[in-house]
Amino acid sequence: MTFDTPTTKDEMYEILQEIFYYYRIRREADTDVNLNELELERLSYTPMTELEITAKAQALVKSAQEEKVLNYKRKLSDEIAELTARVAAYGTQKLAAEAAARASYAAAEQKAEREAVKRGIAESSAVIDRIAEIQTALAAEIIAIDADYDQKIAAAQARITALNTDLTGADNYYAQVFAYEVAAEKEKIKDDEAKLIREVFKYNNGLDEKEQRAENSIITTTRSLELRYMNIASNFFTKDQLVEMGYYTDAIACVRAYYDTLSAVAAYQQIAHDAKVAIYLDDYYTNVVYMYKTLTE
């Protein structure tokens, strides 16, 4: 510490008192111990709202759900295409069956007519009746063929209509199932979030305990240091300690700063009878007095 330079004797006494206080009193009383408190950063977590949880659950299952709907639509479309091709095939098969029936019965008519010619009864009622029977049988078979294929075509077309209805409502087909999946995913998210909240609380609570232990340690350490300092300060500083701290250097410098402004004779005459300076300089007082005496010679 730097002290002022005195210009008068009163100022010298005041500065000597400051030096005395600084080295012998303030240092003894300066027992403040500043230990930094432990401050640990807490974790913070803001729970999601119900809307946020729902949105997250929907996002998590969206891909799988879209794949299910896509596969369902593909299956319906494939079956519709197969049935459409089958309807077309039924039409072709129906015409072929009709043609085959007509060809078969035409051959039967021709055979009946040839036999009638051979027997010489080509114009007889028996031949006419036989031809009529063949034509009646053909008409019945054509009806049977048409009925069979029309039934198959109608069944296929009915199935196509039903499949188209399912295809139109494919997005709603899994609606209830998807709603259950979203609900289940929401519960999982809530469970995970509750677990996370517990972990954050546990972590922060652990920090509270650490800070409390640190605070208690600071209190114990501070008190221990205070007691040790009080034990040290209860004894006066020795001359060697004061020399090491610089007390005598500052005190002598202050005395000389004033007395050096005087003549050697005046300085010697005054300091030789200065009881206050003698108190502040202790054993060094006689040395300083002797120094000023030598200056008068």
Coordinates of C-alpha atoms in Angstrom, one line a residue:
M1 CA 0.0 0.0 0.0
T2 CA 1.2 3.6 -0.8
F3 CA 0.9 6.2 1.9
D4 CA 0.8 10.0 1.5
T5 CA 3.9 12.1 2.1
P6 CA 3.5 14.5 5.1
T7 CA 4.4 18.2 4.9
T8 CA 3.6 19.0 8.5
K9 CA 4.2 17.3 11.8
D10 CA 0.5 16.8 12.3
E11 CA 0.2 15.1 8.9
M12 CA 3.2 12.9 9.9
Y13 CA 1.4 11.8 13.0
E14 CA -1.8 11.1 11.1
I15 CA 0.1 9.0 8.4
L16 CA 2.1 7.2 11.1
Q17 CA -1.3 6.3 12.7
E18 CA -2.6 5.0 9.3
I19 CA 0.6 2.9 8.9
F20 CA 0.2 1.5 12.4
Y21 CA -3.5 0.7 11.8
Y22 CA -2.8 -0.9 8.4
Y23 CA 0.0 -3.2 9.7
R24 CA -0.9 -3.9 13.3
I25 CA -4.7 -3.6 13.6
R26 CA -6.4 -4.0 10.2
R27 CA -4.4 -7.1 9.3
E28 CA -5.3 -8.7 12.6
A29 CA -9.0 -8.0 12.1
D30 CA -9.0 -8.9 8.4
T31 CA -10.4 -12.4 8.8
D32 CA -13.0 -12.4 5.9
V33 CA -12.8 -15.6 4.0
N34 CA -14.6 -15.7 0.6
L35 CA -15.2 -19.1 -0.7
N36 CA -17.3 -19.4 -3.9
E37 CA -20.5 -21.3 -3.5
L38 CA -21.1 -24.3 -5.8
E39 CA -23.6 -23.5 -8.5
L40 CA -24.6 -26.4 -10.8
E41 CA -26.6 -26.0 -14.0
R42 CA -30.0 -27.6 -13.8
L43 CA -31.8 -29.6 -16.5
S44 CA -35.1 -28.2 -17.6
Y45 CA -37.8 -30.0 -19.5
T46 CA -41.2 -28.7 -20.7
P47 CA -43.8 -31.4 -21.0
M48 CA -45.6 -31.7 -24.3
T49 CA -49.2 -30.6 -24.6
E50 CA -51.9 -33.1 -25.6
L51 CA -51.9 -31.7 -29.1
E52 CA -48.2 -32.1 -29.4
I53 CA -48.3 -35.7 -28.1
T54 CA -51.1 -36.5 -30.6
A55 CA -49.1 -34.9 -33.5
K56 CA -46.0 -36.9 -32.6
A57 CA -47.9 -40.1 -32.2
Q58 CA -49.5 -39.6 -35.7
A59 CA -46.1 -38.9 -37.2
L60 CA -44.6 -42.0 -35.7
V61 CA -47.2 -44.4 -37.1
K62 CA -47.9 -42.5 -40.3
S63 CA -45.4 -44.3 -42.5
A64 CA -46.6 -47.8 -41.5
Q65 CA -50.3 -46.8 -41.8
E66 CA -49.8 -45.4 -45.3
E67 CA -48.0 -48.6 -46.3
K68 CA -51.0 -50.7 -45.1
V69 CA -53.5 -48.5 -47.0
L70 CA -51.3 -48.7 -50.1
N71 CA -51.0 -52.4 -50.0
Y72 CA -54.8 -52.7 -49.4
K73 CA -55.5 -50.5 -52.5
R74 CA -53.1 -52.5 -54.6
K75 CA -54.7 -55.8 -53.6
L76 CA -58.2 -54.4 -54.5
S77 CA -57.0 -53.0 -57.8
D78 CA -55.3 -56.3 -58.7
E79 CA -58.5 -58.2 -58.0
I80 CA -60.6 -55.7 -60.0
A81 CA -58.2 -56.0 -62.9
E82 CA -58.4 -59.8 -62.7
L83 CA -62.2 -59.9 -62.6
T84 CA -62.4 -57.4 -65.4
A85 CA -60.3 -59.6 -67.6
R86 CA -62.4 -62.6 -66.5
V87 CA -65.6 -60.8 -67.6
A88 CA -64.1 -60.2 -71.0
A89 CA -63.1 -63.8 -71.2
Y90 CA -66.6 -64.9 -70.2
G91 CA -68.0 -62.9 -73.1
T92 CA -65.6 -64.6 -75.5
Q93 CA -66.2 -68.0 -74.0
K94 CA -70.0 -67.5 -74.3
L95 CA -69.8 -66.7 -78.0
A96 CA -67.5 -69.6 -78.6
A97 CA -69.9 -72.0 -76.7
E98 CA -72.9 -70.7 -78.6
A99 CA -71.0 -71.1 -81.9
A100 CA -70.0 -74.7 -81.0
A101 CA -73.6 -75.5 -80.0
R102 CA -74.9 -74.2 -83.3
A103 CA -72.3 -76.0 -85.3
S104 CA -73.1 -79.3 -83.4
Y105 CA -76.8 -79.0 -84.0
A106 CA -76.3 -77.9 -87.6
A107 CA -74.3 -81.1 -88.1
A108 CA -77.1 -83.1 -86.5
E109 CA -79.7 -81.5 -88.8
Q110 CA -77.5 -82.3 -91.9
K111 CA -77.1 -85.9 -90.8
A112 CA -80.9 -86.2 -90.3
E113 CA -81.5 -84.8 -93.7
R114 CA -79.0 -87.1 -95.4
E115 CA -80.5 -90.2 -93.7
A116 CA -84.0 -89.1 -94.8
V117 CA -82.8 -88.7 -98.4
K118 CA -81.2 -92.1 -98.3
R119 CA -84.4 -93.6 -97.0
G120 CA -86.6 -91.6 -99.4
I121 CA -88.5 -89.8 -96.8
A122 CA -86.9 -86.3 -97.1
E123 CA -90.2 -84.6 -97.1
S124 CA -91.9 -86.7 -94.5
S125 CA -93.3 -85.3 -91.3
A126 CA -90.9 -87.5 -89.4
V127 CA -87.9 -85.6 -90.8
I128 CA -89.6 -82.3 -90.1
D129 CA -90.3 -83.3 -86.5
R130 CA -86.7 -84.5 -86.1
I131 CA -85.4 -81.1 -87.4
A132 CA -87.8 -79.3 -85.1
E133 CA -86.5 -81.4 -82.1
I134 CA -82.9 -80.5 -83.0
Q135 CA -83.7 -76.8 -83.2
T136 CA -85.6 -76.9 -80.0
A137 CA -82.7 -78.6 -78.3
L138 CA -80.3 -76.0 -79.7
A139 CA -82.4 -73.2 -78.5
A140 CA -82.5 -74.8 -75.0
E141 CA -78.8 -75.3 -75.0
I142 CA -78.2 -71.7 -76.2
I143 CA -80.4 -70.5 -73.3
A144 CA -78.5 -72.7 -70.9
I145 CA -75.1 -71.4 -72.1
D146 CA -76.2 -67.8 -71.9
A147 CA -77.7 -68.3 -68.5
D148 CA -74.5 -69.9 -67.2
Y149 CA -72.1 -67.2 -68.6
D150 CA -74.5 -64.4 -67.7
Q151 CA -74.5 -65.6 -64.2
K152 CA -70.7 -65.8 -64.1
I153 CA -70.4 -62.3 -65.6
A154 CA -73.0 -60.9 -63.2
A155 CA -71.2 -62.4 -60.2
A156 CA -67.9 -61.0 -61.4
Q157 CA -69.4 -57.6 -62.1
A158 CA -71.0 -57.6 -58.7
R159 CA -67.7 -58.4 -57.1
I160 CA -66.0 -55.6 -59.2
T161 CA -68.7 -53.1 -58.0
A162 CA -68.1 -54.2 -54.4
L163 CA -64.3 -53.9 -54.8
N164 CA -64.6 -50.4 -56.3
T165 CA -66.7 -49.4 -53.3
D166 CA -64.0 -50.8 -51.0
L167 CA -61.3 -49.0 -53.1
T168 CA -63.2 -45.7 -52.8
G169 CA -63.4 -46.1 -49.0
A170 CA -60.0 -47.6 -48.6
D171 CA -58.7 -44.6 -46.6
N172 CA -61.4 -45.2 -44.1
Y173 CA -61.0 -49.0 -44.0
Y174 CA -58.3 -48.9 -41.3
A175 CA -59.6 -45.7 -39.6
Q176 CA -60.6 -47.4 -36.4
V177 CA -57.5 -49.6 -36.3
F178 CA -55.3 -46.6 -37.0
A179 CA -57.0 -44.6 -34.2
Y180 CA -56.2 -47.4 -31.8
E181 CA -52.6 -47.4 -33.0
V182 CA -52.3 -43.6 -32.5
A183 CA -53.8 -44.0 -29.0
A184 CA -51.4 -46.7 -28.1
E185 CA -48.4 -44.7 -29.4
K186 CA -49.6 -41.7 -27.3
E187 CA -49.6 -43.8 -24.2
K188 CA -46.1 -44.9 -25.0
I189 CA -45.0 -41.3 -25.5
K190 CA -46.6 -40.3 -22.2
D191 CA -44.9 -43.1 -20.4
D192 CA -41.5 -42.2 -21.9
E193 CA -42.1 -38.5 -21.0
A194 CA -43.1 -39.4 -17.4
K195 CA -39.8 -41.4 -17.1
L196 CA -37.8 -38.5 -18.5
I197 CA -39.5 -36.1 -16.1
R198 CA -38.6 -38.4 -13.2
E199 CA -35.0 -38.6 -14.4
V200 CA -34.7 -34.8 -14.7
F201 CA -36.1 -34.4 -11.2
K202 CA -33.8 -37.0 -9.8
Y203 CA -30.8 -35.3 -11.5
N204 CA -31.7 -31.9 -10.3
N205 CA -32.4 -33.2 -6.8
G206 CA -29.0 -34.7 -6.8
L207 CA -27.5 -31.3 -7.7
D208 CA -29.4 -29.8 -4.8
E209 CA -27.8 -32.4 -2.5
K210 CA -24.4 -31.7 -3.9
E211 CA -24.8 -27.9 -3.5
Q212 CA -26.0 -28.4 0.1
R213 CA -23.0 -30.6 0.9
A214 CA -20.8 -28.0 -0.7
E215 CA -22.5 -25.2 1.3
N216 CA -22.0 -27.1 4.5
S217 CA -18.4 -27.7 3.6
I218 CA -17.9 -24.0 3.0
I219 CA -19.4 -23.2 6.4
T220 CA -17.2 -25.7 8.1
T221 CA -14.1 -24.6 6.2
T222 CA -14.8 -20.9 6.8
R223 CA -15.4 -21.4 10.5
S224 CA -12.2 -23.5 10.8
L225 CA -10.2 -20.8 9.0
E226 CA -11.7 -18.1 11.2
L227 CA -10.8 -20.0 14.3
R228 CA -7.2 -20.6 13.1
Y229 CA -6.9 -16.9 12.2
M230 CA -8.3 -15.8 15.5
N231 CA -5.7 -18.1 17.2
I232 CA -2.9 -16.5 15.1
A233 CA -4.2 -13.0 15.6
S234 CA -4.5 -13.4 19.3
N235 CA -0.7 -13.0 19.5
F236 CA 1.0 -9.7 18.6
F237 CA 3.2 -9.5 15.6
T238 CA 6.9 -10.0 16.4
K239 CA 9.4 -7.4 15.3
D240 CA 10.7 -9.8 12.7
Q241 CA 7.1 -10.2 11.3
L242 CA 6.7 -6.4 11.2
V243 CA 10.0 -6.0 9.4
E244 CA 9.0 -8.6 6.9
M245 CA 5.6 -7.0 6.3
G246 CA 7.3 -3.6 5.7
Y247 CA 5.9 -1.8 8.7
Y248 CA 9.2 -0.2 9.8
T249 CA 10.2 0.7 6.3
D250 CA 7.0 2.7 5.7
A251 CA 7.1 4.3 9.2
I252 CA 10.7 5.4 8.9
A253 CA 10.0 6.7 5.3
C254 CA 7.1 8.8 6.7
V255 CA 9.2 10.2 9.6
R256 CA 12.1 11.1 7.2
A257 CA 9.7 12.6 4.7
Y258 CA 8.8 15.3 7.2
Y259 CA 12.1 15.8 9.1
D260 CA 14.1 15.9 5.9
T261 CA 12.3 19.1 5.1
L262 CA 13.9 20.7 8.2
S263 CA 17.5 21.7 8.7
A264 CA 19.7 19.0 10.2
V265 CA 20.0 20.8 13.6
A266 CA 16.2 21.5 13.8
A267 CA 15.4 17.9 12.7
Y268 CA 17.8 16.5 15.4
Q269 CA 16.5 18.8 18.2
Q270 CA 12.9 17.9 17.5
I271 CA 13.1 14.2 16.8
A272 CA 15.3 13.7 19.8
H273 CA 12.4 14.7 22.0
D274 CA 9.5 13.3 19.8
A275 CA 7.9 10.7 22.1
K276 CA 5.2 9.9 19.5
V277 CA 7.7 9.0 16.9
A278 CA 9.6 6.9 19.4
I279 CA 6.4 4.8 20.0
Y280 CA 5.9 4.2 16.2
L281 CA 9.5 3.4 15.5
D282 CA 10.2 1.2 18.5
D283 CA 13.9 0.1 18.5
Y284 CA 14.6 1.9 15.2
Y285 CA 13.9 5.3 16.9
T286 CA 17.4 5.5 18.3
N287 CA 18.9 4.7 14.9
V288 CA 17.0 7.5 13.2
V289 CA 17.9 10.0 16.0
Y290 CA 21.5 9.1 15.7
M291 CA 21.3 9.5 11.9
Y292 CA 20.1 13.1 12.3
K293 CA 22.7 13.8 15.0
T294 CA 25.5 12.8 12.6
L295 CA 24.0 15.2 10.0
T296 CA 24.6 18.1 12.4
E297 CA 28.3 17.4 12.8

